Amino acid sequence: MRTPLLLGFLEEPAPAELPDGVETIVCQGLSALVSDRFVPADLPEISAQLLRIQRLARLVPLRPAPVPKNLQQLAIRLEPTLIANLARVGQAVEFVVQTPVEMKSVGSPGDAKDYLRSALQAKQTMRKAGDAAFDAIRGAMATLDEKAIETKRSEPNVNQILSKHILIDVSRMSDVVNDWQGNRAVWASRGARLSGPWAPYSFVEIGG
């Protein structure tokens, strides 16, 4: 039997019908979503299930982790933060734009000041390259930019891929998908890709 995972919190009252294997535990004025169907690596499938639930009620998704023994106490402590997140992301989804960037090598460490200066310059160059990469597909991202509630940009990964996370109201999902389908050639020509909708993990802000 798999370890039950905490998937997020729902506003009360929780929907009567939930996906198979997903249950709720009432915690204060919220309901915790738990399931023993998944392991943390099943994030895409978990995200899809959360988006199904989101059609029925506002929710705050959490990165899947074992249900804590002190779940009730945790919910009490986090209730104000969870309610604030419900207002921000409860009826929103996340899309991710990824585009390649050319990163400048810092080189071998020499003098500490020179190295730090070189690292700073490389970061600034990378930021400008990222701006240019996103500018190149700005026309194809018109709907995303216009409908965005909030955006976040990640640092390039080891494959020199820069990601931009975009929070979109669930009512605008079809607009984004239709816009992407009409501009696929532009995206492909720039080596950019769009993924989503995802549960808005990147925009959930939970304190310690």
JSON list of C-alpha atoms in Angstrom, two decimals:
[
{"chain": "A", "resi": 1, "resn": "MET", "atom": "CA", "xyz": [0.00, 0.00, 0.00]},
{"chain": "A", "resi": 2, "resn": "ARG", "atom": "CA", "xyz": [1.35, 3.42, -0.96]},
{"chain": "A", "resi": 3, "resn": "THR", "atom": "CA", "xyz": [1.95, 6.18, 1.53]},
{"chain": "A", "resi": 4, "resn": "PRO", "atom": "CA", "xyz": [-0.96, 8.68, 1.46]},
{"chain": "A", "resi": 5, "resn": "LEU", "atom": "CA", "xyz": [0.07, 12.01, -0.02]},
{"chain": "A", "resi": 6, "resn": "LEU", "atom": "CA", "xyz": [-1.16, 15.50, 0.76]},
{"chain": "A", "resi": 7, "resn": "LEU", "atom": "CA", "xyz": [-2.05, 17.07, -2.60]},
{"chain": "A", "resi": 8, "resn": "GLY", "atom": "CA", "xyz": [-3.48, 20.42, -1.52]},
{"chain": "A", "resi": 9, "resn": "PHE", "atom": "CA", "xyz": [-6.37, 22.14, 0.21]},
{"chain": "A", "resi": 10, "resn": "LEU", "atom": "CA", "xyz": [-9.92, 22.84, -0.95]},
{"chain": "A", "resi": 11, "resn": "GLU", "atom": "CA", "xyz": [-12.35, 25.46, 0.19]},
{"chain": "A", "resi": 12, "resn": "GLU", "atom": "CA", "xyz": [-15.37, 24.15, 2.08]},
{"chain": "A", "resi": 13, "resn": "PRO", "atom": "CA", "xyz": [-17.80, 22.63, 1.28]},
{"chain": "A", "resi": 14, "resn": "ALA", "atom": "CA", "xyz": [-15.77, 20.11, -0.71]},
{"chain": "A", "resi": 15, "resn": "PRO", "atom": "CA", "xyz": [-17.38, 18.67, -3.87]},
{"chain": "A", "resi": 16, "resn": "ALA", "atom": "CA", "xyz": [-19.38, 15.51, -3.33]},
{"chain": "A", "resi": 17, "resn": "GLU", "atom": "CA", "xyz": [-17.74, 13.81, -6.30]},
{"chain": "A", "resi": 18, "resn": "LEU", "atom": "CA", "xyz": [-13.96, 13.51, -6.47]},
{"chain": "A", "resi": 19, "resn": "PRO", "atom": "CA", "xyz": [-11.69, 11.41, -8.71]},
{"chain": "A", "resi": 20, "resn": "ASP", "atom": "CA", "xyz": [-11.28, 7.79, -7.60]},
{"chain": "A", "resi": 21, "resn": "GLY", "atom": "CA", "xyz": [-8.73, 7.42, -4.86]},
{"chain": "A", "resi": 22, "resn": "VAL", "atom": "CA", "xyz": [-8.82, 11.07, -3.82]},
{"chain": "A", "resi": 23, "resn": "GLU", "atom": "CA", "xyz": [-10.39, 11.90, -0.46]},
{"chain": "A", "resi": 24, "resn": "THR", "atom": "CA", "xyz": [-10.80, 14.92, 1.78]},
{"chain": "A", "resi": 25, "resn": "ILE", "atom": "CA", "xyz": [-10.08, 15.49, 5.46]},
{"chain": "A", "resi": 26, "resn": "VAL", "atom": "CA", "xyz": [-11.81, 18.48, 7.01]},
{"chain": "A", "resi": 27, "resn": "CYS", "atom": "CA", "xyz": [-9.27, 20.82, 8.61]},
{"chain": "A", "resi": 28, "resn": "GLN", "atom": "CA", "xyz": [-10.65, 24.00, 10.12]},
{"chain": "A", "resi": 29, "resn": "GLY", "atom": "CA", "xyz": [-12.51, 25.82, 7.33]},
{"chain": "A", "resi": 30, "resn": "LEU", "atom": "CA", "xyz": [-10.70, 23.92, 4.59]},
{"chain": "A", "resi": 31, "resn": "SER", "atom": "CA", "xyz": [-10.48, 20.35, 3.34]},
{"chain": "A", "resi": 32, "resn": "ALA", "atom": "CA", "xyz": [-7.16, 18.60, 2.80]},
{"chain": "A", "resi": 33, "resn": "LEU", "atom": "CA", "xyz": [-6.92, 16.58, -0.42]},
{"chain": "A", "resi": 34, "resn": "VAL", "atom": "CA", "xyz": [-5.20, 13.25, 0.16]},
{"chain": "A", "resi": 35, "resn": "SER", "atom": "CA", "xyz": [-4.60, 10.17, -1.97]},
{"chain": "A", "resi": 36, "resn": "ASP", "atom": "CA", "xyz": [-2.70, 6.87, -1.83]},
{"chain": "A", "resi": 37, "resn": "ARG", "atom": "CA", "xyz": [-2.96, 6.38, -5.61]},
{"chain": "A", "resi": 38, "resn": "PHE", "atom": "CA", "xyz": [0.20, 8.28, -6.45]},
{"chain": "A", "resi": 39, "resn": "VAL", "atom": "CA", "xyz": [3.87, 8.72, -5.68]},
{"chain": "A", "resi": 40, "resn": "PRO", "atom": "CA", "xyz": [5.45, 12.22, -5.77]},
{"chain": "A", "resi": 41, "resn": "ALA", "atom": "CA", "xyz": [6.94, 11.51, -9.21]},
{"chain": "A", "resi": 42, "resn": "ASP", "atom": "CA", "xyz": [3.42, 11.24, -10.66]},
{"chain": "A", "resi": 43, "resn": "LEU", "atom": "CA", "xyz": [3.20, 15.04, -10.75]},
{"chain": "A", "resi": 44, "resn": "PRO", "atom": "CA", "xyz": [1.70, 15.34, -14.29]},
{"chain": "A", "resi": 45, "resn": "GLU", "atom": "CA", "xyz": [-1.11, 12.92, -13.43]},
{"chain": "A", "resi": 46, "resn": "ILE", "atom": "CA", "xyz": [-1.67, 14.53, -10.04]},
{"chain": "A", "resi": 47, "resn": "SER", "atom": "CA", "xyz": [-1.83, 17.97, -11.70]},
{"chain": "A", "resi": 48, "resn": "ALA", "atom": "CA", "xyz": [-4.43, 16.68, -14.18]},
{"chain": "A", "resi": 49, "resn": "GLN", "atom": "CA", "xyz": [-6.59, 15.34, -11.34]},
{"chain": "A", "resi": 50, "resn": "LEU", "atom": "CA", "xyz": [-6.33, 18.63, -9.46]},
{"chain": "A", "resi": 51, "resn": "LEU", "atom": "CA", "xyz": [-7.47, 20.55, -12.55]},
{"chain": "A", "resi": 52, "resn": "ARG", "atom": "CA", "xyz": [-10.53, 18.27, -12.72]},
{"chain": "A", "resi": 53, "resn": "ILE", "atom": "CA", "xyz": [-11.33, 19.07, -9.10]},
{"chain": "A", "resi": 54, "resn": "GLN", "atom": "CA", "xyz": [-10.72, 22.77, -9.71]},
{"chain": "A", "resi": 55, "resn": "ARG", "atom": "CA", "xyz": [-13.71, 22.85, -12.04]},
{"chain": "A", "resi": 56, "resn": "LEU", "atom": "CA", "xyz": [-15.84, 22.11, -8.97]},
{"chain": "A", "resi": 57, "resn": "ALA", "atom": "CA", "xyz": [-14.16, 24.14, -6.23]},
{"chain": "A", "resi": 58, "resn": "ARG", "atom": "CA", "xyz": [-11.27, 26.51, -5.60]},
{"chain": "A", "resi": 59, "resn": "LEU", "atom": "CA", "xyz": [-8.11, 24.78, -4.43]},
{"chain": "A", "resi": 60, "resn": "VAL", "atom": "CA", "xyz": [-4.52, 25.39, -3.46]},
{"chain": "A", "resi": 61, "resn": "PRO", "atom": "CA", "xyz": [-2.21, 22.71, -4.92]},
{"chain": "A", "resi": 62, "resn": "LEU", "atom": "CA", "xyz": [0.82, 21.62, -2.94]},
{"chain": "A", "resi": 63, "resn": "ARG", "atom": "CA", "xyz": [3.83, 19.67, -4.12]},
{"chain": "A", "resi": 64, "resn": "PRO", "atom": "CA", "xyz": [2.87, 16.08, -3.19]},
{"chain": "A", "resi": 65, "resn": "ALA", "atom": "CA", "xyz": [4.37, 14.89, 0.08]},
{"chain": "A", "resi": 66, "resn": "PRO", "atom": "CA", "xyz": [3.39, 12.34, 2.74]},
{"chain": "A", "resi": 67, "resn": "VAL", "atom": "CA", "xyz": [0.43, 13.43, 4.85]},
{"chain": "A", "resi": 68, "resn": "PRO", "atom": "CA", "xyz": [1.95, 14.89, 8.05]},
{"chain": "A", "resi": 69, "resn": "LYS", "atom": "CA", "xyz": [0.92, 13.42, 11.39]},
{"chain": "A", "resi": 70, "resn": "ASN", "atom": "CA", "xyz": [0.07, 16.91, 12.61]},
{"chain": "A", "resi": 71, "resn": "LEU", "atom": "CA", "xyz": [-2.18, 17.71, 9.62]},
{"chain": "A", "resi": 72, "resn": "GLN", "atom": "CA", "xyz": [-4.84, 19.44, 11.71]},
{"chain": "A", "resi": 73, "resn": "GLN", "atom": "CA", "xyz": [-2.31, 21.62, 13.52]},
{"chain": "A", "resi": 74, "resn": "LEU", "atom": "CA", "xyz": [-0.58, 22.40, 10.22]},
{"chain": "A", "resi": 75, "resn": "ALA", "atom": "CA", "xyz": [-3.87, 23.48, 8.65]},
{"chain": "A", "resi": 76, "resn": "ILE", "atom": "CA", "xyz": [-4.65, 25.72, 11.63]},
{"chain": "A", "resi": 77, "resn": "ARG", "atom": "CA", "xyz": [-1.22, 27.37, 11.42]},
{"chain": "A", "resi": 78, "resn": "LEU", "atom": "CA", "xyz": [-1.37, 27.85, 7.64]},
{"chain": "A", "resi": 79, "resn": "GLU", "atom": "CA", "xyz": [-5.05, 28.75, 7.35]},
{"chain": "A", "resi": 80, "resn": "PRO", "atom": "CA", "xyz": [-4.56, 32.51, 6.73]},
{"chain": "A", "resi": 81, "resn": "THR", "atom": "CA", "xyz": [-1.89, 31.78, 4.11]},
{"chain": "A", "resi": 82, "resn": "LEU", "atom": "CA", "xyz": [-3.97, 29.07, 2.45]},
{"chain": "A", "resi": 83, "resn": "ILE", "atom": "CA", "xyz": [-7.00, 31.35, 2.27]},
{"chain": "A", "resi": 84, "resn": "ALA", "atom": "CA", "xyz": [-4.86, 34.09, 0.70]},
{"chain": "A", "resi": 85, "resn": "ASN", "atom": "CA", "xyz": [-3.62, 31.56, -1.86]},
{"chain": "A", "resi": 86, "resn": "LEU", "atom": "CA", "xyz": [-7.20, 30.50, -2.61]},
{"chain": "A", "resi": 87, "resn": "ALA", "atom": "CA", "xyz": [-7.92, 34.08, -3.62]},
{"chain": "A", "resi": 88, "resn": "ARG", "atom": "CA", "xyz": [-4.82, 34.21, -5.87]},
{"chain": "A", "resi": 89, "resn": "VAL", "atom": "CA", "xyz": [-4.66, 30.79, -7.50]},
{"chain": "A", "resi": 90, "resn": "GLY", "atom": "CA", "xyz": [-7.88, 29.02, -6.52]},
{"chain": "A", "resi": 91, "resn": "GLN", "atom": "CA", "xyz": [-9.36, 29.37, -10.00]},
{"chain": "A", "resi": 92, "resn": "ALA", "atom": "CA", "xyz": [-6.18, 29.71, -12.03]},
{"chain": "A", "resi": 93, "resn": "VAL", "atom": "CA", "xyz": [-3.87, 27.44, -13.98]},
{"chain": "A", "resi": 94, "resn": "GLU", "atom": "CA", "xyz": [-0.23, 27.63, -14.95]},
{"chain": "A", "resi": 95, "resn": "PHE", "atom": "CA", "xyz": [1.31, 27.60, -18.41]},
{"chain": "A", "resi": 96, "resn": "VAL", "atom": "CA", "xyz": [5.06, 27.37, -18.94]},
{"chain": "A", "resi": 97, "resn": "VAL", "atom": "CA", "xyz": [6.94, 28.90, -21.87]},
{"chain": "A", "resi": 98, "resn": "GLN", "atom": "CA", "xyz": [10.41, 27.48, -22.47]},
{"chain": "A", "resi": 99, "resn": "THR", "atom": "CA", "xyz": [12.96, 28.95, -24.85]},
{"chain": "A", "resi": 100, "resn": "PRO", "atom": "CA", "xyz": [16.67, 28.26, -25.41]},
{"chain": "A", "resi": 101, "resn": "VAL", "atom": "CA", "xyz": [19.24, 30.90, -24.49]},
{"chain": "A", "resi": 102, "resn": "GLU", "atom": "CA", "xyz": [22.96, 31.15, -25.12]},
{"chain": "A", "resi": 103, "resn": "MET", "atom": "CA", "xyz": [24.80, 31.48, -21.84]},
{"chain": "A", "resi": 104, "resn": "LYS", "atom": "CA", "xyz": [28.23, 33.08, -21.55]},
{"chain": "A", "resi": 105, "resn": "SER", "atom": "CA", "xyz": [30.87, 30.95, -19.87]},
{"chain": "A", "resi": 106, "resn": "VAL", "atom": "CA", "xyz": [32.38, 32.44, -16.73]},
{"chain": "A", "resi": 107, "resn": "GLY", "atom": "CA", "xyz": [35.70, 30.75, -17.30]},
{"chain": "A", "resi": 108, "resn": "SER", "atom": "CA", "xyz": [38.20, 29.41, -14.78]},
{"chain": "A", "resi": 109, "resn": "PRO", "atom": "CA", "xyz": [38.38, 31.08, -11.36]},
{"chain": "A", "resi": 110, "resn": "GLY", "atom": "CA", "xyz": [41.26, 33.50, -11.07]},
{"chain": "A", "resi": 111, "resn": "ASP", "atom": "CA", "xyz": [41.32, 36.62, -8.98]},
{"chain": "A", "resi": 112, "resn": "ALA", "atom": "CA", "xyz": [38.21, 36.57, -6.77]},
{"chain": "A", "resi": 113, "resn": "LYS", "atom": "CA", "xyz": [37.09, 40.06, -7.80]},
{"chain": "A", "resi": 114, "resn": "ASP", "atom": "CA", "xyz": [37.59, 39.30, -11.49]},
{"chain": "A", "resi": 115, "resn": "TYR", "atom": "CA", "xyz": [35.67, 36.06, -11.14]},
{"chain": "A", "resi": 116, "resn": "LEU", "atom": "CA", "xyz": [32.74, 37.70, -9.38]},
{"chain": "A", "resi": 117, "resn": "ARG", "atom": "CA", "xyz": [32.72, 40.51, -11.94]},
{"chain": "A", "resi": 118, "resn": "SER", "atom": "CA", "xyz": [32.75, 37.96, -14.76]},
{"chain": "A", "resi": 119, "resn": "ALA", "atom": "CA", "xyz": [29.95, 35.97, -13.13]},
{"chain": "A", "resi": 120, "resn": "LEU", "atom": "CA", "xyz": [27.83, 39.11, -12.76]},
{"chain": "A", "resi": 121, "resn": "GLN", "atom": "CA", "xyz": [28.43, 40.07, -16.38]},
{"chain": "A", "resi": 122, "resn": "ALA", "atom": "CA", "xyz": [27.52, 36.54, -17.51]},
{"chain": "A", "resi": 123, "resn": "LYS", "atom": "CA", "xyz": [24.28, 36.71, -15.54]},
{"chain": "A", "resi": 124, "resn": "GLN", "atom": "CA", "xyz": [23.42, 40.09, -17.04]},
{"chain": "A", "resi": 125, "resn": "THR", "atom": "CA", "xyz": [24.22, 38.77, -20.52]},
{"chain": "A", "resi": 126, "resn": "MET", "atom": "CA", "xyz": [22.04, 35.74, -19.88]},
{"chain": "A", "resi": 127, "resn": "ARG", "atom": "CA", "xyz": [19.19, 37.99, -18.72]},
{"chain": "A", "resi": 128, "resn": "LYS", "atom": "CA", "xyz": [19.46, 40.09, -21.88]},
{"chain": "A", "resi": 129, "resn": "ALA", "atom": "CA", "xyz": [19.58, 36.93, -24.00]},
{"chain": "A", "resi": 130, "resn": "GLY", "atom": "CA", "xyz": [16.45, 35.72, -22.25]},
{"chain": "A", "resi": 131, "resn": "ASP", "atom": "CA", "xyz": [14.72, 39.05, -22.89]},
{"chain": "A", "resi": 132, "resn": "ALA", "atom": "CA", "xyz": [15.66, 38.80, -26.56]},
{"chain": "A", "resi": 133, "resn": "ALA", "atom": "CA", "xyz": [14.44, 35.19, -26.77]},
{"chain": "A", "resi": 134, "resn": "PHE", "atom": "CA", "xyz": [11.05, 36.10, -25.31]},
{"chain": "A", "resi": 135, "resn": "ASP", "atom": "CA", "xyz": [10.84, 39.25, -27.46]},
{"chain": "A", "resi": 136, "resn": "ALA", "atom": "CA", "xyz": [11.30, 37.04, -30.53]},
{"chain": "A", "resi": 137, "resn": "ILE", "atom": "CA", "xyz": [8.07, 35.18, -29.75]},
{"chain": "A", "resi": 138, "resn": "ARG", "atom": "CA", "xyz": [6.19, 38.07, -28.16]},
{"chain": "A", "resi": 139, "resn": "GLY", "atom": "CA", "xyz": [3.68, 38.23, -30.99]},
{"chain": "A", "resi": 140, "resn": "ALA", "atom": "CA", "xyz": [2.96, 34.53, -30.63]},
{"chain": "A", "resi": 141, "resn": "MET", "atom": "CA", "xyz": [2.52, 35.04, -26.87]},
{"chain": "A", "resi": 142, "resn": "ALA", "atom": "CA", "xyz": [-0.01, 37.85, -27.20]},
{"chain": "A", "resi": 143, "resn": "THR", "atom": "CA", "xyz": [-2.86, 36.04, -25.46]},
{"chain": "A", "resi": 144, "resn": "LEU", "atom": "CA", "xyz": [-0.61, 34.77, -22.70]},
{"chain": "A", "resi": 145, "resn": "ASP", "atom": "CA", "xyz": [0.74, 38.23, -21.99]},
{"chain": "A", "resi": 146, "resn": "GLU", "atom": "CA", "xyz": [-2.67, 39.90, -22.16]},
{"chain": "A", "resi": 147, "resn": "LYS", "atom": "CA", "xyz": [-4.43, 37.36, -19.96]},
{"chain": "A", "resi": 148, "resn": "ALA", "atom": "CA", "xyz": [-1.63, 36.81, -17.45]},
{"chain": "A", "resi": 149, "resn": "ILE", "atom": "CA", "xyz": [-2.57, 37.34, -13.82]},
{"chain": "A", "resi": 150, "resn": "GLU", "atom": "CA", "xyz": [1.05, 36.97, -12.75]},
{"chain": "A", "resi": 151, "resn": "THR", "atom": "CA", "xyz": [4.33, 35.78, -14.26]},
{"chain": "A", "resi": 152, "resn": "LYS", "atom": "CA", "xyz": [7.60, 34.36, -12.94]},
{"chain": "A", "resi": 153, "resn": "ARG", "atom": "CA", "xyz": [10.85, 33.65, -14.74]},
{"chain": "A", "resi": 154, "resn": "SER", "atom": "CA", "xyz": [13.25, 30.87, -13.79]},
{"chain": "A", "resi": 155, "resn": "GLU", "atom": "CA", "xyz": [17.01, 30.81, -14.25]},
{"chain": "A", "resi": 156, "resn": "PRO", "atom": "CA", "xyz": [18.21, 28.71, -17.21]},
{"chain": "A", "resi": 157, "resn": "ASN", "atom": "CA", "xyz": [18.66, 25.02, -16.44]},
{"chain": "A", "resi": 158, "resn": "VAL", "atom": "CA", "xyz": [21.69, 22.89, -17.30]},
{"chain": "A", "resi": 159, "resn": "ASN", "atom": "CA", "xyz": [20.39, 22.58, -20.87]},
{"chain": "A", "resi": 160, "resn": "GLN", "atom": "CA", "xyz": [20.33, 26.39, -21.21]},
{"chain": "A", "resi": 161, "resn": "ILE", "atom": "CA", "xyz": [16.54, 26.47, -21.31]},
{"chain": "A", "resi": 162, "resn": "LEU", "atom": "CA", "xyz": [14.84, 29.51, -19.81]},
{"chain": "A", "resi": 163, "resn": "SER", "atom": "CA", "xyz": [11.33, 29.13, -18.41]},
{"chain": "A", "resi": 164, "resn": "LYS", "atom": "CA", "xyz": [8.58, 31.67, -17.91]},
{"chain": "A", "resi": 165, "resn": "HIS", "atom": "CA", "xyz": [5.67, 30.61, -15.69]},
{"chain": "A", "resi": 166, "resn": "ILE", "atom": "CA", "xyz": [2.35, 32.30, -16.42]},
{"chain": "A", "resi": 167, "resn": "LEU", "atom": "CA", "xyz": [-0.75, 32.28, -14.22]},
{"chain": "A", "resi": 168, "resn": "ILE", "atom": "CA", "xyz": [-4.00, 32.30, -16.21]},
{"chain": "A", "resi": 169, "resn": "ASP", "atom": "CA", "xyz": [-7.63, 32.29, -15.07]},
{"chain": "A", "resi": 170, "resn": "VAL", "atom": "CA", "xyz": [-9.28, 28.94, -15.85]},
{"chain": "A", "resi": 171, "resn": "SER", "atom": "CA", "xyz": [-11.86, 30.74, -18.00]},
{"chain": "A", "resi": 172, "resn": "ARG", "atom": "CA", "xyz": [-9.04, 31.82, -20.36]},
{"chain": "A", "resi": 173, "resn": "MET", "atom": "CA", "xyz": [-7.49, 28.39, -20.96]},
{"chain": "A", "resi": 174, "resn": "SER", "atom": "CA", "xyz": [-9.14, 27.85, -24.34]},
{"chain": "A", "resi": 175, "resn": "ASP", "atom": "CA", "xyz": [-7.99, 31.31, -25.51]},
{"chain": "A", "resi": 176, "resn": "VAL", "atom": "CA", "xyz": [-4.38, 30.39, -24.72]},
{"chain": "A", "resi": 177, "resn": "VAL", "atom": "CA", "xyz": [-4.59, 26.98, -26.40]},
{"chain": "A", "resi": 178, "resn": "ASN", "atom": "CA", "xyz": [-6.26, 28.40, -29.52]},
{"chain": "A", "resi": 179, "resn": "ASP", "atom": "CA", "xyz": [-3.66, 31.17, -29.75]},
{"chain": "A", "resi": 180, "resn": "TRP", "atom": "CA", "xyz": [-0.83, 28.65, -29.44]},
{"chain": "A", "resi": 181, "resn": "GLN", "atom": "CA", "xyz": [-2.32, 26.41, -32.14]},
{"chain": "A", "resi": 182, "resn": "GLY", "atom": "CA", "xyz": [-2.48, 29.38, -34.49]},
{"chain": "A", "resi": 183, "resn": "ASN", "atom": "CA", "xyz": [1.17, 30.28, -33.88]},
{"chain": "A", "resi": 184, "resn": "ARG", "atom": "CA", "xyz": [2.87, 26.89, -33.66]},
{"chain": "A", "resi": 185, "resn": "ALA", "atom": "CA", "xyz": [5.11, 27.65, -36.64]},
{"chain": "A", "resi": 186, "resn": "VAL", "atom": "CA", "xyz": [6.49, 30.75, -34.91]},
{"chain": "A", "resi": 187, "resn": "TRP", "atom": "CA", "xyz": [7.13, 28.85, -31.69]},
{"chain": "A", "resi": 188, "resn": "ALA", "atom": "CA", "xyz": [8.87, 26.04, -33.56]},
{"chain": "A", "resi": 189, "resn": "SER", "atom": "CA", "xyz": [11.06, 28.43, -35.56]},
{"chain": "A", "resi": 190, "resn": "ARG", "atom": "CA", "xyz": [12.40, 29.92, -32.32]},
{"chain": "A", "resi": 191, "resn": "GLY", "atom": "CA", "xyz": [12.87, 26.58, -30.56]},
{"chain": "A", "resi": 192, "resn": "ALA", "atom": "CA", "xyz": [10.27, 27.63, -27.99]},
{"chain": "A", "resi": 193, "resn": "ARG", "atom": "CA", "xyz": [7.59, 25.43, -26.50]},
{"chain": "A", "resi": 194, "resn": "LEU", "atom": "CA", "xyz": [4.47, 25.83, -24.40]},
{"chain": "A", "resi": 195, "resn": "SER", "atom": "CA", "xyz": [3.28, 23.33, -21.81]},
{"chain": "A", "resi": 196, "resn": "GLY", "atom": "CA", "xyz": [0.16, 23.30, -19.67]},
{"chain": "A", "resi": 197, "resn": "PRO", "atom": "CA", "xyz": [-2.27, 23.83, -18.27]},
{"chain": "A", "resi": 198, "resn": "TRP", "atom": "CA", "xyz": [-0.77, 22.72, -14.97]},
{"chain": "A", "resi": 199, "resn": "ALA", "atom": "CA", "xyz": [-1.90, 23.12, -11.41]},
{"chain": "A", "resi": 200, "resn": "PRO", "atom": "CA", "xyz": [-0.36, 26.49, -10.44]},
{"chain": "A", "resi": 201, "resn": "TYR", "atom": "CA", "xyz": [2.42, 25.13, -8.22]},
{"chain": "A", "resi": 202, "resn": "SER", "atom": "CA", "xyz": [4.86, 27.93, -9.08]},
{"chain": "A", "resi": 203, "resn": "PHE", "atom": "CA", "xyz": [2.52, 30.58, -7.70]},
{"chain": "A", "resi": 204, "resn": "VAL", "atom": "CA", "xyz": [1.60, 29.01, -4.37]},
{"chain": "A", "resi": 205, "resn": "GLU", "atom": "CA", "xyz": [3.29, 30.86, -1.52]},
{"chain": "A", "resi": 206, "resn": "ILE", "atom": "CA", "xyz": [3.37, 28.92, 1.75]},
{"chain": "A", "resi": 207, "resn": "GLY", "atom": "CA", "xyz": [5.35, 30.10, 4.74]},
{"chain": "A", "resi": 208, "resn": "GLY", "atom": "CA", "xyz": [7.33, 27.81, 7.00]}
]
